[in-house]
Short mmCIF file of C-alpha atoms in Angstrom, two decimals:
data_model
loop_
_atom_site.label_atom_id
_atom_site.label_comp_id
_atom_site.label_asym_id
_atom_site.label_seq_id
_atom_site.Cartn_x
_atom_site.Cartn_y
_atom_site.Cartn_z
CA MET A 557 -56.54 -13.46 17.23
CA SER A 558 -53.16 -15.14 17.51
CA TYR A 559 -52.48 -14.39 13.84
CA GLU A 560 -53.31 -10.69 14.37
CA LEU A 561 -50.91 -10.49 17.33
CA GLN A 562 -48.14 -12.07 15.26
CA ARG A 563 -48.76 -9.61 12.45
CA VAL A 564 -48.65 -6.64 14.82
CA ALA A 565 -45.46 -7.95 16.41
CA ARG A 566 -43.85 -8.35 13.01
CA GLN A 567 -44.82 -4.83 11.99
CA ALA A 568 -43.44 -3.47 15.26
CA SER A 569 -40.15 -5.30 14.64
CA GLU A 570 -39.92 -3.88 11.11
CA ALA A 571 -40.64 -0.38 12.43
CA LYS A 572 -37.88 -0.79 15.01
CA GLN A 573 -35.38 -1.83 12.32
CA LEU A 574 -36.39 1.17 10.21
CA ALA A 575 -35.85 3.45 13.20
CA VAL A 576 -32.40 1.93 13.77
CA HIS A 577 -31.35 2.56 10.16
CA ALA A 578 -32.74 6.10 10.31
CA SER A 579 -30.82 6.74 13.54
CA ARG A 580 -27.58 5.59 11.92
CA ALA A 581 -28.16 7.80 8.89
CA LEU A 582 -28.92 10.85 11.05
CA ASN A 583 -25.77 10.30 13.11
CA ASP A 584 -23.75 10.02 9.89
CA LEU A 585 -25.19 13.35 8.74
CA LYS A 586 -24.40 14.99 12.08
CA ARG A 587 -20.77 13.90 11.81
CA GLY A 588 -20.59 14.74 8.13
CA ALA A 589 -19.63 11.13 7.43
CA LYS A 590 -20.55 8.79 4.62
CA SER A 591 -22.14 5.49 5.45
CA GLY A 592 -19.65 3.49 3.37
CA LEU A 593 -16.00 4.14 4.24
CA SER A 594 -13.26 3.39 1.76
CA GLY A 595 -10.51 0.98 2.70
CA ARG A 596 -8.16 3.94 2.96
CA ASP A 597 -10.44 5.70 5.45
CA ARG A 598 -10.85 2.57 7.55
CA PHE A 599 -7.08 2.08 7.73
CA VAL A 600 -6.46 5.70 8.74
CA ARG A 601 -9.19 5.60 11.36
CA HIS A 602 -7.71 2.44 12.84
CA ALA A 603 -4.37 4.24 13.28
CA LEU A 604 -6.17 7.25 14.74
CA LEU A 605 -8.03 5.13 17.28
CA ARG A 606 -4.75 3.60 18.42
CA LEU A 607 -3.22 7.05 18.73
CA LEU A 608 -6.09 8.55 20.72
CA ALA A 609 -6.12 5.60 23.12
CA ALA A 610 -2.40 5.89 23.90
CA GLY A 611 -1.65 6.87 27.49
CA ARG A 612 -5.25 6.57 28.66
CA HIS A 613 -5.07 3.83 31.27
CA GLY A 614 -8.05 1.51 31.22
CA VAL A 615 -9.25 2.91 27.87
CA SER A 616 -8.96 0.67 24.80
CA TYR A 617 -9.08 1.76 21.20
CA GLN A 618 -12.49 0.07 21.02
CA ASP A 619 -13.65 2.51 23.73
CA VAL A 620 -12.30 5.42 21.69
CA TRP A 621 -14.21 4.17 18.67
CA LYS A 622 -17.44 4.29 20.70
CA GLU A 623 -16.63 7.83 21.87
CA ARG A 624 -15.76 9.15 18.43
CA TYR A 625 -17.78 7.13 15.93
CA GLY A 626 -20.10 4.83 17.91
CA GLU A 627 -23.88 4.70 17.51
CA ARG A 628 -25.20 5.08 21.06
CA ALA A 629 -28.84 4.71 19.97
CA VAL A 630 -28.33 1.29 18.47
CA THR A 631 -28.57 -1.89 20.51
CA ASP A 632 -27.10 -4.47 18.13
CA PRO A 633 -23.35 -5.05 18.63
CA ALA A 634 -20.59 -3.53 16.50
CA MET A 635 -18.93 -6.07 14.23
CA THR A 636 -15.71 -5.61 12.24
CA THR A 637 -17.06 -8.01 9.61
CA VAL A 638 -19.63 -5.42 8.51
CA PRO A 639 -17.86 -2.82 6.29
CA THR A 640 -19.93 0.14 7.50
CA TRP A 641 -20.08 -0.89 11.15
CA ALA A 642 -16.93 -0.72 13.32
CA ALA A 643 -14.68 -1.88 10.48
CA GLU A 644 -12.10 0.65 11.69
CA LEU A 645 -11.23 -1.74 14.53
CA SER A 646 -9.32 -4.00 12.12
CA ALA A 647 -6.35 -2.83 10.02
CA THR A 648 -7.06 -5.04 7.02
CA ASP A 649 -7.07 -2.35 4.34
CA VAL A 650 -3.36 -1.59 3.99
CA GLY A 651 -3.39 -2.44 0.27
CA GLU A 652 -6.14 0.07 -0.52
CA PHE A 653 -4.52 2.66 1.76
CA LEU A 654 -1.21 2.44 -0.12
CA SER A 655 -2.88 2.56 -3.54
CA SER A 656 -5.17 5.56 -2.96
CA GLY A 657 -4.84 9.22 -2.08
CA VAL A 658 -3.09 12.08 -3.84
CA THR A 659 0.27 10.26 -3.85
CA PRO A 660 -0.24 6.49 -4.13
CA LEU A 661 2.89 4.39 -3.86
CA ALA A 662 4.82 3.53 -7.01
CA LEU A 663 4.51 -0.09 -5.86
CA SER A 664 0.70 0.16 -5.87
CA ARG A 665 0.55 1.88 -9.26
CA LEU A 666 2.87 -0.69 -10.81
CA ALA A 667 0.94 -3.54 -9.15
CA ALA A 668 -2.21 -2.37 -10.96
CA TYR A 669 -0.67 -3.64 -14.23
CA GLY A 670 0.44 -6.98 -12.80
CA ARG A 671 -0.73 -9.67 -10.43
CA THR A 672 -1.57 -8.94 -6.81
CA ILE A 673 -1.82 -11.64 -4.15
CA SER A 674 -2.59 -11.74 -0.45
CA LEU A 675 0.39 -12.51 1.78
CA ALA A 676 -1.68 -13.25 4.87
CA GLY A 677 -0.29 -16.35 6.56
CA ILE A 678 2.35 -16.90 3.86
CA SER A 679 6.02 -17.58 4.58
CA THR A 680 7.32 -18.29 1.07
CA LEU A 681 5.34 -18.54 -2.14
CA LYS A 682 6.52 -19.91 -5.51
CA ILE A 683 4.75 -18.47 -8.53
CA PRO A 684 5.54 -20.21 -11.85
CA TYR A 685 6.11 -18.37 -15.11
CA ARG A 686 6.95 -19.48 -18.63
CA PRO A 687 10.38 -18.31 -19.85
CA PRO A 688 10.65 -16.90 -23.38
CA GLY A 689 11.33 -19.48 -26.06
CA ASP A 690 9.99 -21.05 -29.18
CA PRO A 691 6.18 -21.17 -29.22
CA ALA A 692 4.46 -24.54 -29.01
CA GLY A 693 2.43 -25.86 -31.92
CA GLY A 694 2.57 -24.92 -35.59
CA TRP A 695 1.13 -25.66 -38.99
CA ILE A 696 0.94 -29.39 -39.70
CA ALA A 697 0.00 -31.66 -42.57
CA GLU A 698 -2.81 -34.17 -42.32
CA GLY A 699 -1.96 -37.00 -39.97
CA GLN A 700 1.28 -35.38 -38.75
CA PRO A 701 2.15 -34.91 -35.04
CA ILE A 702 1.74 -31.49 -33.42
CA PRO A 703 5.00 -29.88 -32.19
CA ILE A 704 5.17 -29.81 -28.39
CA ASP A 705 7.13 -27.36 -26.26
CA SER A 706 8.97 -28.70 -23.21
CA LEU A 707 7.14 -26.25 -20.93
CA ASP A 708 10.07 -25.75 -18.57
CA PHE A 709 8.62 -23.26 -16.09
CA GLY A 710 10.61 -20.85 -13.96
CA ASN A 711 9.56 -19.60 -10.53
CA VAL A 712 9.28 -16.20 -8.86
CA MET A 713 9.82 -16.53 -5.11
CA LEU A 714 7.89 -14.19 -2.82
CA SER A 715 8.79 -13.94 0.87
CA PRO A 716 6.99 -11.24 2.87
CA LYS A 717 9.28 -8.64 4.44
CA LYS A 718 8.37 -6.07 7.09
CA ALA A 719 8.31 -2.39 6.16
CA ALA A 720 8.06 -0.51 9.46
CA ALA A 721 7.87 3.15 10.43
CA ILE A 722 7.26 5.17 13.58
CA SER A 723 5.61 8.58 13.24
CA ILE A 724 5.86 11.04 16.16
CA PHE A 725 3.27 13.71 16.96
CA SER A 726 3.06 16.32 19.68
CA GLY A 727 0.49 15.92 22.46
CA GLU A 728 -1.25 19.07 21.21
CA LEU A 729 -2.38 17.13 18.16
CA LYS A 730 -5.39 15.77 20.01
CA LYS A 731 -6.32 19.21 21.35
CA ARG A 732 -5.95 21.54 18.40
CA SER A 733 -6.45 19.57 15.20
CA ASN A 734 -9.53 17.51 15.88
CA PRO A 735 -11.24 18.24 12.53
CA ASP A 736 -8.06 17.51 10.54
CA ILE A 737 -6.47 14.79 12.63
CA GLU A 738 -7.34 12.00 10.19
CA ALA A 739 -5.71 13.90 7.31
CA LEU A 740 -2.56 14.41 9.38
CA ILE A 741 -2.33 10.71 10.25
CA ASP A 742 -3.00 9.78 6.62
CA ALA A 743 -0.20 12.02 5.31
CA ALA A 744 2.33 10.93 7.94
CA LEU A 745 1.79 7.18 7.51
CA ARG A 746 1.76 7.42 3.72
CA ALA A 747 4.96 9.49 3.57
CA ASP A 748 6.84 7.18 5.91
CA ILE A 749 5.79 3.90 4.29
CA ALA A 750 6.15 5.26 0.74
CA THR A 751 9.74 6.33 1.35
CA ILE A 752 10.68 2.91 2.71
CA VAL A 753 8.85 0.75 0.16
CA ASP A 754 9.33 2.69 -3.08
CA THR A 755 13.03 3.38 -2.46
CA ALA A 756 13.68 -0.35 -2.00
CA LEU A 757 11.46 -1.30 -4.94
CA LEU A 758 13.40 0.82 -7.41
CA ASP A 759 16.99 0.46 -6.20
CA ASP A 760 19.73 -1.99 -7.21
CA GLN A 761 20.26 -3.72 -3.86
CA PRO A 762 20.00 -7.49 -3.30
CA GLY A 763 17.30 -9.10 -1.22
CA SER A 764 18.06 -10.01 2.38
CA ILE A 765 16.36 -11.32 5.50
CA SER A 766 14.89 -7.86 6.01
CA ARG A 767 13.92 -6.63 2.52
CA PRO A 768 13.06 -7.76 -1.05
CA ALA A 769 15.54 -7.22 -3.87
CA GLY A 770 15.24 -3.98 -5.83
CA LEU A 771 14.02 -4.22 -9.41
CA ARG A 772 17.43 -3.10 -10.71
CA TYR A 773 19.36 -5.71 -8.76
CA ASN A 774 21.55 -7.85 -11.02
CA VAL A 775 20.28 -5.99 -14.10
CA THR A 776 22.97 -4.20 -16.10
CA ALA A 777 22.02 -0.71 -17.25
CA VAL A 778 21.69 -0.26 -21.00
CA PRO A 779 23.49 2.79 -22.45
CA ALA A 780 21.49 5.97 -22.90
CA SER A 781 21.35 7.62 -26.29
CA ALA A 782 24.19 9.99 -27.17
CA ALA A 783 21.95 12.14 -29.38
CA THR A 784 22.22 15.86 -28.60
CA ASP A 785 18.58 16.60 -29.42
CA PRO A 786 16.56 15.78 -26.24
CA VAL A 787 13.48 14.58 -28.12
CA ALA A 788 15.53 12.34 -30.40
CA ALA A 789 17.40 10.97 -27.37
CA MET A 790 14.12 10.32 -25.58
CA ARG A 791 12.65 8.42 -28.51
CA ALA A 792 15.78 6.30 -28.86
CA ASP A 793 15.98 5.59 -25.11
CA LEU A 794 12.36 4.51 -24.80
CA ALA A 795 12.57 2.35 -27.92
CA ARG A 796 15.67 0.64 -26.49
CA LEU A 797 14.02 -0.02 -23.13
CA VAL A 798 10.82 -1.37 -24.69
CA GLY A 799 12.89 -3.59 -26.98
CA GLU A 800 14.76 -5.03 -23.99
CA ILE A 801 11.47 -5.95 -22.26
CA MET A 802 10.09 -7.60 -25.38
CA ALA A 803 13.30 -9.57 -25.89
CA GLY A 804 13.04 -10.83 -22.32
CA GLY A 805 9.58 -12.28 -22.88
CA GLY A 806 7.56 -9.28 -21.72
CA THR A 807 4.39 -8.11 -23.42
CA SER A 808 3.40 -4.70 -22.04
CA PRO A 809 6.11 -2.42 -20.59
CA VAL A 810 5.46 0.16 -17.87
CA VAL A 811 7.94 3.04 -17.65
CA LEU A 812 8.98 4.52 -14.28
CA VAL A 813 10.68 7.93 -14.15
CA SER A 814 11.39 10.77 -11.75
CA PRO A 815 9.07 13.80 -11.86
CA VAL A 816 11.85 15.64 -13.75
CA GLN A 817 11.73 13.14 -16.63
CA ALA A 818 7.93 12.90 -16.48
CA VAL A 819 7.68 16.47 -17.78
CA SER A 820 9.33 15.42 -21.05
CA PHE A 821 6.48 13.05 -21.90
CA GLY A 822 4.48 16.12 -22.82
CA PHE A 823 6.55 16.15 -26.01
CA LEU A 824 5.41 12.58 -26.78
CA PRO A 825 1.62 12.83 -26.45
CA SER A 826 1.05 9.56 -28.29
CA PHE A 827 3.40 7.39 -26.20
CA THR A 828 1.81 3.94 -26.12
CA TYR A 829 2.76 2.56 -22.71
CA PRO A 830 1.89 3.63 -19.14
CA VAL A 831 4.22 6.03 -17.31
CA ILE A 832 4.60 6.21 -13.52
CA ASP A 833 6.41 9.17 -11.97
CA THR A 834 7.87 8.82 -8.49
CA ALA A 835 10.16 10.85 -6.27
CA ALA A 836 11.83 7.57 -5.24
CA LEU A 837 13.84 7.71 -8.49
CA ASP A 838 16.74 10.10 -8.96
CA PRO A 839 16.58 12.36 -12.04
CA GLY A 840 18.15 10.75 -15.06
CA ILE A 841 17.19 7.17 -14.19
CA VAL A 842 14.48 5.48 -16.27
CA ILE A 843 13.18 1.95 -15.61
CA ALA A 844 10.99 -0.22 -17.82
CA VAL A 845 9.11 -3.14 -16.24
CA ASP A 846 6.89 -5.74 -17.85
CA GLY A 847 3.57 -4.88 -16.20
CA PRO A 848 1.84 -8.28 -16.52
CA GLY A 849 4.98 -10.02 -15.23
CA PHE A 850 5.17 -7.99 -12.02
CA ILE A 851 3.88 -9.79 -8.93
CA SER A 852 3.32 -8.17 -5.55
CA GLY A 853 1.31 -8.50 -2.37
CA THR A 854 0.64 -7.17 1.10
CA ALA A 855 -0.63 -8.64 4.35
CA THR A 856 -2.59 -7.11 7.20
CA ALA A 857 -0.65 -4.30 8.85
CA GLU A 858 0.07 -4.05 12.55
CA ILE A 859 -0.59 -0.64 14.05
CA ASP A 860 0.17 0.35 17.62
CA SER A 861 0.67 3.56 19.56
CA SER A 862 2.44 4.74 22.70
CA LYS A 863 2.79 7.79 24.90
CA ASP A 864 5.35 6.26 27.29
CA ALA A 865 8.08 4.75 25.08
CA ILE A 866 11.67 5.93 24.74
CA LEU A 867 12.88 6.10 21.12
CA HIS A 868 16.30 6.36 19.50
CA GLU A 869 15.74 9.05 16.87
CA GLU A 870 17.91 7.55 14.15
CA ASP A 871 16.68 6.76 10.63
CA THR A 872 19.63 4.69 9.36
CA THR A 873 21.10 2.50 12.12
CA PRO A 874 18.83 2.65 15.19
CA LEU A 875 20.34 1.08 18.31
CA PRO A 876 19.04 -0.36 21.58
CA ILE A 877 18.32 2.44 24.05
CA VAL A 878 21.12 1.15 26.30
CA ALA A 879 23.73 -1.40 25.19
CA GLY A 880 26.88 -2.22 27.19
CA GLY A 881 26.31 0.74 29.47
CA THR A 882 26.16 3.19 26.55
CA ALA A 883 22.95 5.09 25.87
CA ALA A 884 21.80 5.64 22.29
CA ALA A 885 21.68 9.27 21.24
CA PRO A 886 19.68 11.24 20.44
CA SER A 887 16.82 9.68 22.38
CA ARG A 888 13.31 10.93 23.08
CA SER A 889 11.04 10.14 25.98
CA LEU A 890 7.48 10.42 24.71
CA TRP A 891 6.20 10.90 28.26
CA GLN A 892 8.71 13.64 29.09
CA THR A 893 8.13 15.58 25.86
CA ASP A 894 4.34 15.06 25.82
CA SER A 895 4.54 13.28 22.48
CA LEU A 896 2.68 10.42 20.81
CA ALA A 897 4.07 7.78 18.46
CA VAL A 898 2.28 5.55 15.97
CA ARG A 899 4.07 2.44 14.72
CA CYS A 900 3.03 0.79 11.47
CA VAL A 901 4.45 -2.58 10.37
CA ALA A 902 3.31 -3.80 6.95
CA GLU A 903 4.32 -7.05 5.26
CA VAL A 904 5.20 -6.48 1.62
CA ALA A 905 6.76 -8.53 -1.18
CA TRP A 906 7.32 -8.28 -4.91
CA GLY A 907 9.06 -10.17 -7.69
CA ILE A 908 9.38 -10.39 -11.46
CA PRO A 909 10.79 -12.99 -13.88
CA ALA A 910 14.35 -12.50 -15.13
CA GLY A 911 14.64 -10.40 -18.28
CA ARG A 912 11.47 -8.37 -17.59
CA VAL A 913 13.27 -5.26 -16.25
CA ALA A 914 15.50 -2.83 -18.15
CA TRP A 915 16.92 0.51 -17.07
CA MET A 916 19.31 3.29 -17.98
CA GLU A 917 20.85 6.28 -16.27
CA ALA A 918 22.07 9.76 -17.24
CA VAL A 919 19.42 10.25 -19.92
CA LYS A 920 19.60 13.58 -21.73
CA TRP A 921 15.94 14.51 -21.51
#
């Protein structure tokens, strides 16, 4: 009798679990959602939850998650450690967010050919690499010693830097764009972060306490071909850039160009190496990077939102709102203008051994 009761209890428990899973699936269908969110979707939803909770006193973004996505029929608690269950409450997917979508960052596309590391909890990281030189070993006679290389390693230093952006939306966003609000947040965050990160990645500026060095920093441009025929000039330019990478110890170049130059690759359908086009490069500039030598990483992003802050609307040299009795201008009160702001701070770093980058400007194709 006791055994029968245990069996019935077990069957009832299994039926309950089946009902729970069915309830979740039905709720997913009602919302038109998939059960497994991508990292990009989780990151965007996290930003959205922060945005929708802004200005609602006593309401947390966890409460907004329950209102918008929560499973009211389920009794077991939501856990951010389960990918399909409240994972939107943690902004841990910044890497996948930056590398996906219609316009992934040039940093993310280049990182796909190199080495990617996590920067969580890291202040400074030294990554060794072997400089180009004579290979170790060789052909030897019987009983003779094997040649040994000195193995003097170099180091690439990575120190995470903060790429930060604030995106402003009108208060009507929550009222009139409910079906498309995630797409709007996605596009705004991606555009802001991409402009900051990719521009720094591809410029010629030195590193500082606030940013990593650009790939072109301390790298002298090689002359572009003087050939008048664009196709001949293109072939000569690319051969020169690839040769520079190989001479520096690289093995597999990746070419970065502006969208204007990317069109010309249609005339070289059999070009061997990967090509990345990005609006962060001015027309006429072409960069070659040793893909396997490129090292990059990201850490968990910090996302917050406000409806009450006062902002100095300046994209180059923002100032304190009031300093020495002088108010920064132009300023915006989010409360007065019924606006919302989302702030994203992402830790990013990159590096590459010396000799693994080559570039030229004023190409004729």
